[in-house]
Amino acid sequence: MSAPFEPLPPPTGAQSSRRRLLLVEDDAGDALLVQERLADSWPDLEVLAASSLVEAESQLQRPVDCILLDLGLPDVRGIEALHRLTDAAPETAIVVLTGDSDKARAIEALTAGAQDYIVKGEVDAQGLARAIGYSIQRKYSERTARELAVLRVQSAETTRVQRGLVPHPLVEDHRIGVRSAYHPGNRRQVLGGDFFDVVQTAPDTVHAVLGDVCGRGPDEAALGVQLRIAWRTLTLAGAEPQRMLGVLDRLANTERHADHIFATLATLRVDLARGRASVTLAGHPAPVLVADGAARLLVDRAGGPPLGLDNPQGWHSAEVDLGSRWMLLLYSDGVYEGRVAAEGRRLGLEGFVDLVAARVAPAQEDGPGSSAASERLWRDLPETLVGAVEQLNEGPLDDDVALLAMRFDDDRD
């Protein structure tokens, strides 16, 4: 007697290595023979039995790995049985076991979705077990290939949307450096509506923005792209902050896909010659200023309401001195809503500023061009900060994180 058939291991995530087969055969003698053969060649295989298509469809309320189907059933004949079972269990392998040796019928069955076509009496117990096992694996492979194809399409779409959320800065002044990062929450491939941009409109004038559309998904990402493009267009057209936010508020109201959707935003206009920044907040946390070896929030006062609440008169701008050497960090709230797991508390905005002060401020005080170490820190800055927050969180953050760092050194050659 030959050794029992050893099936391939179950796919990752399968509940158990034990397989379940549904035998659909109206001839009691043939059904008994198949069950006996499988009991010898594949002892661990659980076999369910049905003598009609209706009974088979009711049996599919329990998940099965494979259907062994006779095409000559009392309530339906031929390929129609295969079509109906394929519709009822599209992710289940189907092996046709029939007395019909017609090659045209075999091709028709395989074209209709069967994984294999076996003629009764032409295969032994081991061959039958092997055909069932391989058919199960082929079905899983087909499913995996489809899922990978979908993921590739989604990844390409995500990349296209991300180019709209995260554009190339329009900056020509060599004294200005820009670094940025975008991390989907929990490392999933679904983008949210976080967006940012940097635009230089005059030799001594640079603008920056970082915004966050609440929620995540393609609709939120699309709205983020629209707001980012509108911000850049209005900035290049010379719109003042109040006018700009009024237009963005109307855009958020018009283009959002649900009434509860809103967006927050922080926008800056920096006068490089005077070393001053004008900051306007719409429901967004203030940027962090790193200068003279220290880090602090750029402004302490609360900003105006988020965009999308139809309140066009609620925003105001604040003027702040920056000096001749500084770094500004804009961010979305996902970066400080993580936890300090070891202490059982949230990091919070104050904790995030302290983290920036500990990791960035000392090197920034030395000046961007003072050492290779400072340059490495600047180059890796967004990833370093996100990594530090995730280390405190003991894992990836739940929410999306966007970071935009802009530095200026008036003495830089």
XYZ file of C-alpha atoms in Angstrom:
413
model
C 0.000 0.000 0.000
C 1.388 3.405 -0.948
C 2.008 6.133 1.613
C -0.873 8.571 2.280
C -0.918 11.775 0.245
C 0.855 14.637 2.041
C -0.899 17.905 1.118
C 1.010 21.159 0.825
C 0.926 23.302 3.990
C -1.988 25.721 4.298
C -1.482 29.339 3.186
C -0.424 31.888 5.798
C -3.379 32.839 7.983
C -5.315 29.601 7.354
C -7.248 28.433 10.383
C -6.047 24.824 10.254
C -4.076 22.352 8.143
C -7.158 20.096 8.047
C -8.877 20.346 4.656
C -12.589 19.984 3.950
C -13.984 18.522 0.711
C -17.554 18.617 -0.569
C -18.316 15.561 -2.707
C -21.297 16.177 -5.021
C -22.302 12.772 -6.430
C -25.786 11.325 -6.900
C -24.633 7.711 -7.308
C -24.365 6.252 -3.800
C -21.971 3.507 -4.921
C -19.601 5.937 -6.654
C -19.758 8.295 -3.645
C -18.844 5.464 -1.248
C -15.952 4.370 -3.474
C -14.540 7.912 -3.613
C -14.833 8.318 0.157
C -13.054 5.018 0.781
C -10.244 5.924 -1.594
C -9.760 9.305 0.008
C -9.871 7.811 3.512
C -6.904 5.610 2.534
C -4.910 8.198 0.569
C -5.689 11.338 2.626
C -6.824 10.331 6.139
C -6.940 13.901 7.460
C -9.302 15.101 4.733
C -12.830 15.793 6.014
C -15.394 14.793 3.374
C -18.915 16.207 3.229
C -21.411 14.649 0.820
C -24.310 15.927 -1.287
C -26.398 14.034 -3.849
C -27.891 17.062 -5.634
C -26.991 20.620 -6.512
C -29.541 22.070 -4.081
C -28.084 19.980 -1.261
C -24.569 21.012 -2.293
C -25.492 24.717 -2.202
C -26.905 24.286 1.318
C -23.709 22.486 2.407
C -21.664 25.513 1.299
C -22.874 27.380 4.362
C -19.797 25.740 5.879
C -16.529 26.734 4.182
C -14.864 24.023 2.120
C -11.484 23.948 0.386
C -12.575 21.973 -2.647
C -15.715 20.697 -4.391
C -15.479 17.321 -6.150
C -18.302 17.569 -8.666
C -20.112 15.018 -10.839
C -21.753 16.811 -13.775
C -24.635 14.314 -14.008
C -26.871 15.412 -11.119
C -30.620 14.795 -10.843
C -31.640 18.456 -10.535
C -29.214 19.962 -13.057
C -26.980 18.550 -15.734
C -23.772 19.494 -17.428
C -21.807 22.704 -17.077
C -24.702 24.558 -15.432
C -23.874 22.821 -12.130
C -20.295 24.090 -12.389
C -21.475 27.642 -13.136
C -23.827 27.686 -10.154
C -21.254 26.323 -7.705
C -18.635 28.753 -9.000
C -21.063 31.618 -8.360
C -21.935 30.236 -4.906
C -18.288 29.660 -3.855
C -15.997 31.741 -6.106
C -12.935 31.230 -3.890
C -13.301 27.439 -3.673
C -11.418 25.011 -5.909
C -13.647 22.760 -8.039
C -12.528 19.421 -9.486
C -14.873 17.749 -11.945
C -15.092 13.959 -11.457
C -17.271 12.479 -14.187
C -17.755 9.490 -16.412
C -17.749 11.712 -19.519
C -14.393 11.409 -21.276
C -15.282 13.923 -23.997
C -12.265 16.236 -24.428
C -14.485 19.107 -25.595
C -16.495 18.845 -22.368
C -13.254 18.836 -20.362
C -12.067 22.033 -22.069
C -15.476 23.605 -21.506
C -15.326 22.754 -17.783
C -11.796 24.107 -17.349
C -12.739 27.269 -19.225
C -15.751 27.691 -16.923
C -13.517 27.718 -13.853
C -12.774 24.120 -12.827
C -9.233 23.532 -11.569
C -9.120 19.970 -12.919
C -11.184 17.446 -14.909
C -10.926 13.777 -13.946
C -12.613 10.826 -15.656
C -13.882 8.137 -13.289
C -11.833 4.954 -13.411
C -8.793 6.649 -14.958
C -7.132 7.740 -11.709
C -6.161 5.838 -8.563
C -6.606 6.939 -4.952
C -3.232 8.700 -4.801
C -3.851 10.465 -8.097
C -7.267 11.666 -6.947
C -5.879 12.988 -3.653
C -3.024 14.678 -5.484
C -5.401 16.338 -7.986
C -7.549 17.691 -5.145
C -4.552 18.973 -3.162
C -2.940 20.650 -6.157
C -6.253 22.192 -7.209
C -6.636 23.755 -3.762
C -3.150 25.245 -4.008
C -3.786 26.549 -7.533
C -6.945 28.257 -6.342
C -5.077 29.913 -3.487
C -2.340 30.948 -5.921
C -4.914 32.513 -8.250
C -6.416 34.434 -5.340
C -2.983 35.609 -4.228
C -2.130 36.724 -7.766
C -5.378 38.728 -7.975
C -4.749 40.345 -4.605
C -1.207 41.263 -5.618
C -2.491 42.764 -8.861
C -5.031 44.840 -6.919
C -2.313 45.962 -4.510
C -0.095 47.020 -7.409
C -2.908 49.097 -8.878
C -3.694 50.610 -5.475
C -0.006 51.359 -4.925
C 0.214 53.123 -8.286
C -2.911 55.147 -7.489
C -1.532 55.988 -4.057
C 1.714 57.173 -5.622
C -0.165 59.438 -8.024
C -2.263 60.945 -5.235
C 0.782 61.350 -3.013
C 2.485 63.397 -5.712
C -0.439 65.803 -5.400
C -0.256 65.886 -1.597
C 3.537 66.103 -1.429
C 4.839 68.277 -4.291
C 8.325 69.535 -5.045
C 8.992 72.838 -3.245
C 9.246 75.940 -5.434
C 12.344 77.372 -3.750
C 15.400 78.901 -5.448
C 17.257 80.492 -2.514
C 20.221 78.267 -1.550
C 20.014 79.537 2.037
C 16.696 77.719 2.475
C 16.540 73.994 3.129
C 13.349 71.909 3.038
C 12.806 68.370 4.354
C 9.526 66.485 4.538
C 7.984 63.122 5.331
C 4.591 61.456 5.007
C 3.742 58.272 6.934
C 0.352 56.548 6.621
C -0.891 55.385 10.015
C 0.005 51.794 10.959
C 2.038 51.648 7.722
C -1.101 50.894 5.728
C -1.214 51.888 2.076
C -4.226 54.143 2.429
C -3.419 57.843 2.278
C -5.216 60.389 4.355
C -5.660 64.051 3.574
C -2.416 65.436 5.043
C -0.714 67.839 2.624
C 2.092 70.392 2.578
C 3.907 72.753 0.255
C 6.634 75.425 0.130
C 6.698 78.300 -2.380
C 9.110 81.218 -2.803
C 7.326 84.200 -4.360
C 10.080 86.841 -4.131
C 13.815 86.935 -3.339
C 13.094 87.505 0.350
C 9.639 85.915 0.714
C 8.908 82.234 1.306
C 5.540 80.627 2.101
C 4.855 77.233 3.682
C 1.711 75.293 4.513
C 0.752 72.045 6.182
C -2.857 70.894 6.351
C -4.828 67.893 7.530
C -8.210 66.737 6.211
C -9.983 64.712 8.903
C -10.398 61.032 8.115
C -8.513 58.896 5.635
C -9.133 57.367 2.262
C -9.345 58.430 -1.389
C -12.009 61.118 -0.835
C -10.027 62.787 1.951
C -6.803 62.522 -0.065
C -8.508 64.079 -3.105
C -9.731 67.006 -0.996
C -6.222 67.416 0.415
C -4.803 67.616 -3.103
C -7.407 70.228 -4.084
C -6.663 72.371 -1.028
C -2.918 72.117 -1.577
C -3.151 73.153 -5.246
C -5.541 75.982 -4.385
C -3.148 77.200 -1.655
C -0.220 77.232 -4.087
C -2.253 79.023 -6.759
C -3.513 81.680 -4.331
C -0.026 82.138 -2.886
C 1.533 82.679 -6.308
C -1.297 85.129 -7.096
C -0.401 87.176 -4.016
C -3.582 86.566 -1.985
C -3.531 87.788 1.617
C -4.102 85.159 4.357
C -7.673 86.197 5.158
C -8.683 86.109 1.499
C -6.834 82.837 0.952
C -8.432 81.025 3.892
C -11.842 82.308 2.906
C -11.458 80.731 -0.532
C -10.082 77.495 0.940
C -13.012 77.387 3.366
C -15.484 77.651 0.478
C -13.568 74.979 -1.419
C -13.648 72.609 1.569
C -17.395 73.155 1.918
C -18.048 72.561 -1.766
C -15.745 69.632 -2.480
C -16.022 67.514 0.676
C -17.955 64.251 0.295
C -19.721 64.433 3.685
C -20.941 67.254 5.931
C -18.761 66.199 8.863
C -15.505 66.564 6.899
C -13.280 69.530 7.749
C -9.618 70.460 7.376
C -7.065 72.158 9.590
C -4.189 74.208 8.265
C -1.116 76.194 9.305
C 0.339 78.627 6.796
C 3.448 80.804 7.058
C 4.812 83.789 5.184
C 8.474 84.404 5.996
C 10.297 87.674 5.338
C 13.912 86.521 5.061
C 15.379 90.019 5.029
C 13.665 91.044 8.258
C 13.881 87.640 9.922
C 10.141 87.632 10.670
C 7.285 85.223 10.024
C 3.567 85.791 9.733
C 1.669 82.679 10.852
C -2.041 81.983 10.324
C -3.741 78.954 11.890
C -7.053 77.365 10.980
C -7.709 74.841 13.734
C -4.132 73.573 13.472
C -1.315 73.426 16.056
C 1.357 76.103 15.793
C 4.661 75.304 14.082
C 7.721 74.642 16.225
C 10.531 77.211 16.016
C 14.075 75.983 16.632
C 16.540 78.824 17.141
C 19.404 79.705 19.502
C 19.611 76.130 20.759
C 16.003 75.966 21.936
C 12.655 74.772 20.589
C 9.256 76.317 21.260
C 5.869 76.784 19.653
C 5.971 79.694 17.233
C 2.859 81.247 18.797
C 0.989 80.485 22.022
C -2.391 81.842 21.039
C -5.047 79.627 19.494
C -5.803 80.014 15.822
C -9.110 80.393 14.046
C -11.614 77.651 13.191
C -10.907 74.753 10.814
C -11.801 74.996 7.139
C -15.220 73.726 6.176
C -17.199 75.277 9.032
C -18.322 78.250 6.918
C -16.731 80.868 9.177
C -14.718 83.081 6.807
C -14.038 85.847 9.346
C -12.469 83.772 12.109
C -8.747 83.805 11.229
C -5.996 86.165 12.269
C -2.260 86.347 11.642
C 0.555 86.810 14.154
C 4.008 88.282 13.512
C 7.001 86.534 15.091
C 10.756 87.291 15.103
C 12.896 84.419 13.804
C 16.408 85.832 13.666
C 19.042 85.075 11.046
C 19.382 81.316 11.679
C 16.344 79.179 12.385
C 14.348 76.083 11.610
C 10.551 75.816 11.436
C 8.752 72.497 11.817
C 5.156 72.062 10.642
C 3.378 68.796 11.456
C 0.027 67.048 11.611
C -1.469 66.048 14.952
C -0.829 62.345 14.334
C 2.797 62.821 15.379
C 1.983 63.825 18.953
C -1.176 61.761 19.492
C 0.910 58.630 19.998
C 1.682 57.301 23.452
C 4.625 57.085 25.777
C 3.876 53.419 26.320
C 6.302 52.914 29.191
C 4.522 55.629 31.201
C 0.965 54.862 30.060
C 0.249 58.364 28.759
C -0.025 60.269 25.499
C 3.008 62.088 24.176
C 1.018 65.284 23.668
C 2.079 68.530 22.028
C 4.317 69.598 24.915
C 6.067 66.231 24.881
C 6.626 66.488 21.141
C 8.194 69.949 21.483
C 10.466 68.581 24.215
C 11.470 65.756 21.881
C 12.342 68.253 19.139
C 14.300 70.321 21.652
C 16.333 67.300 22.773
C 17.098 65.928 19.311
C 17.242 68.935 16.977
C 17.912 72.143 18.864
C 21.537 71.438 19.962
C 22.666 70.639 16.417
C 20.677 73.548 14.972
C 22.512 75.931 17.305
C 25.798 74.882 15.682
C 24.507 75.968 12.304
C 23.486 73.980 9.251
C 26.939 74.002 7.691
C 29.048 73.601 10.831
C 29.539 69.815 10.855
C 28.887 66.603 8.994
C 26.879 65.388 11.987
C 24.543 68.366 11.725
C 24.069 67.753 8.027
C 23.269 64.079 8.635
C 20.734 65.042 11.276
C 19.108 67.508 8.903
C 19.020 64.975 6.063
C 17.401 62.337 8.280
C 15.335 64.751 10.348
C 11.763 63.719 9.431
C 12.481 59.990 9.726
C 14.461 60.525 12.941
C 11.572 62.327 14.614
C 8.952 59.828 13.453
C 11.212 56.984 14.572
C 11.651 58.553 18.000
C 7.895 58.993 18.427
C 7.231 55.419 17.289
C 9.871 54.147 19.713
C 8.044 55.868 22.573
C 4.765 54.497 21.216
C 6.311 50.997 20.979
C 4.974 50.585 17.459
C 3.601 52.445 14.415
C 1.313 55.392 15.078
C -2.416 55.007 14.484
C -2.918 58.241 12.565
C -1.203 59.611 9.475
C 1.856 61.776 10.093
C 3.051 64.644 7.896
C 6.185 66.638 8.732
C 7.622 69.666 6.959
C 10.900 71.197 8.136
C 12.265 74.462 6.679
C 15.585 75.966 7.779
C 17.366 79.215 6.987
C 20.934 80.367 7.571
C 21.747 83.908 6.449
C 25.492 83.107 6.672
C 25.260 80.008 4.457
C 27.492 80.207 1.393
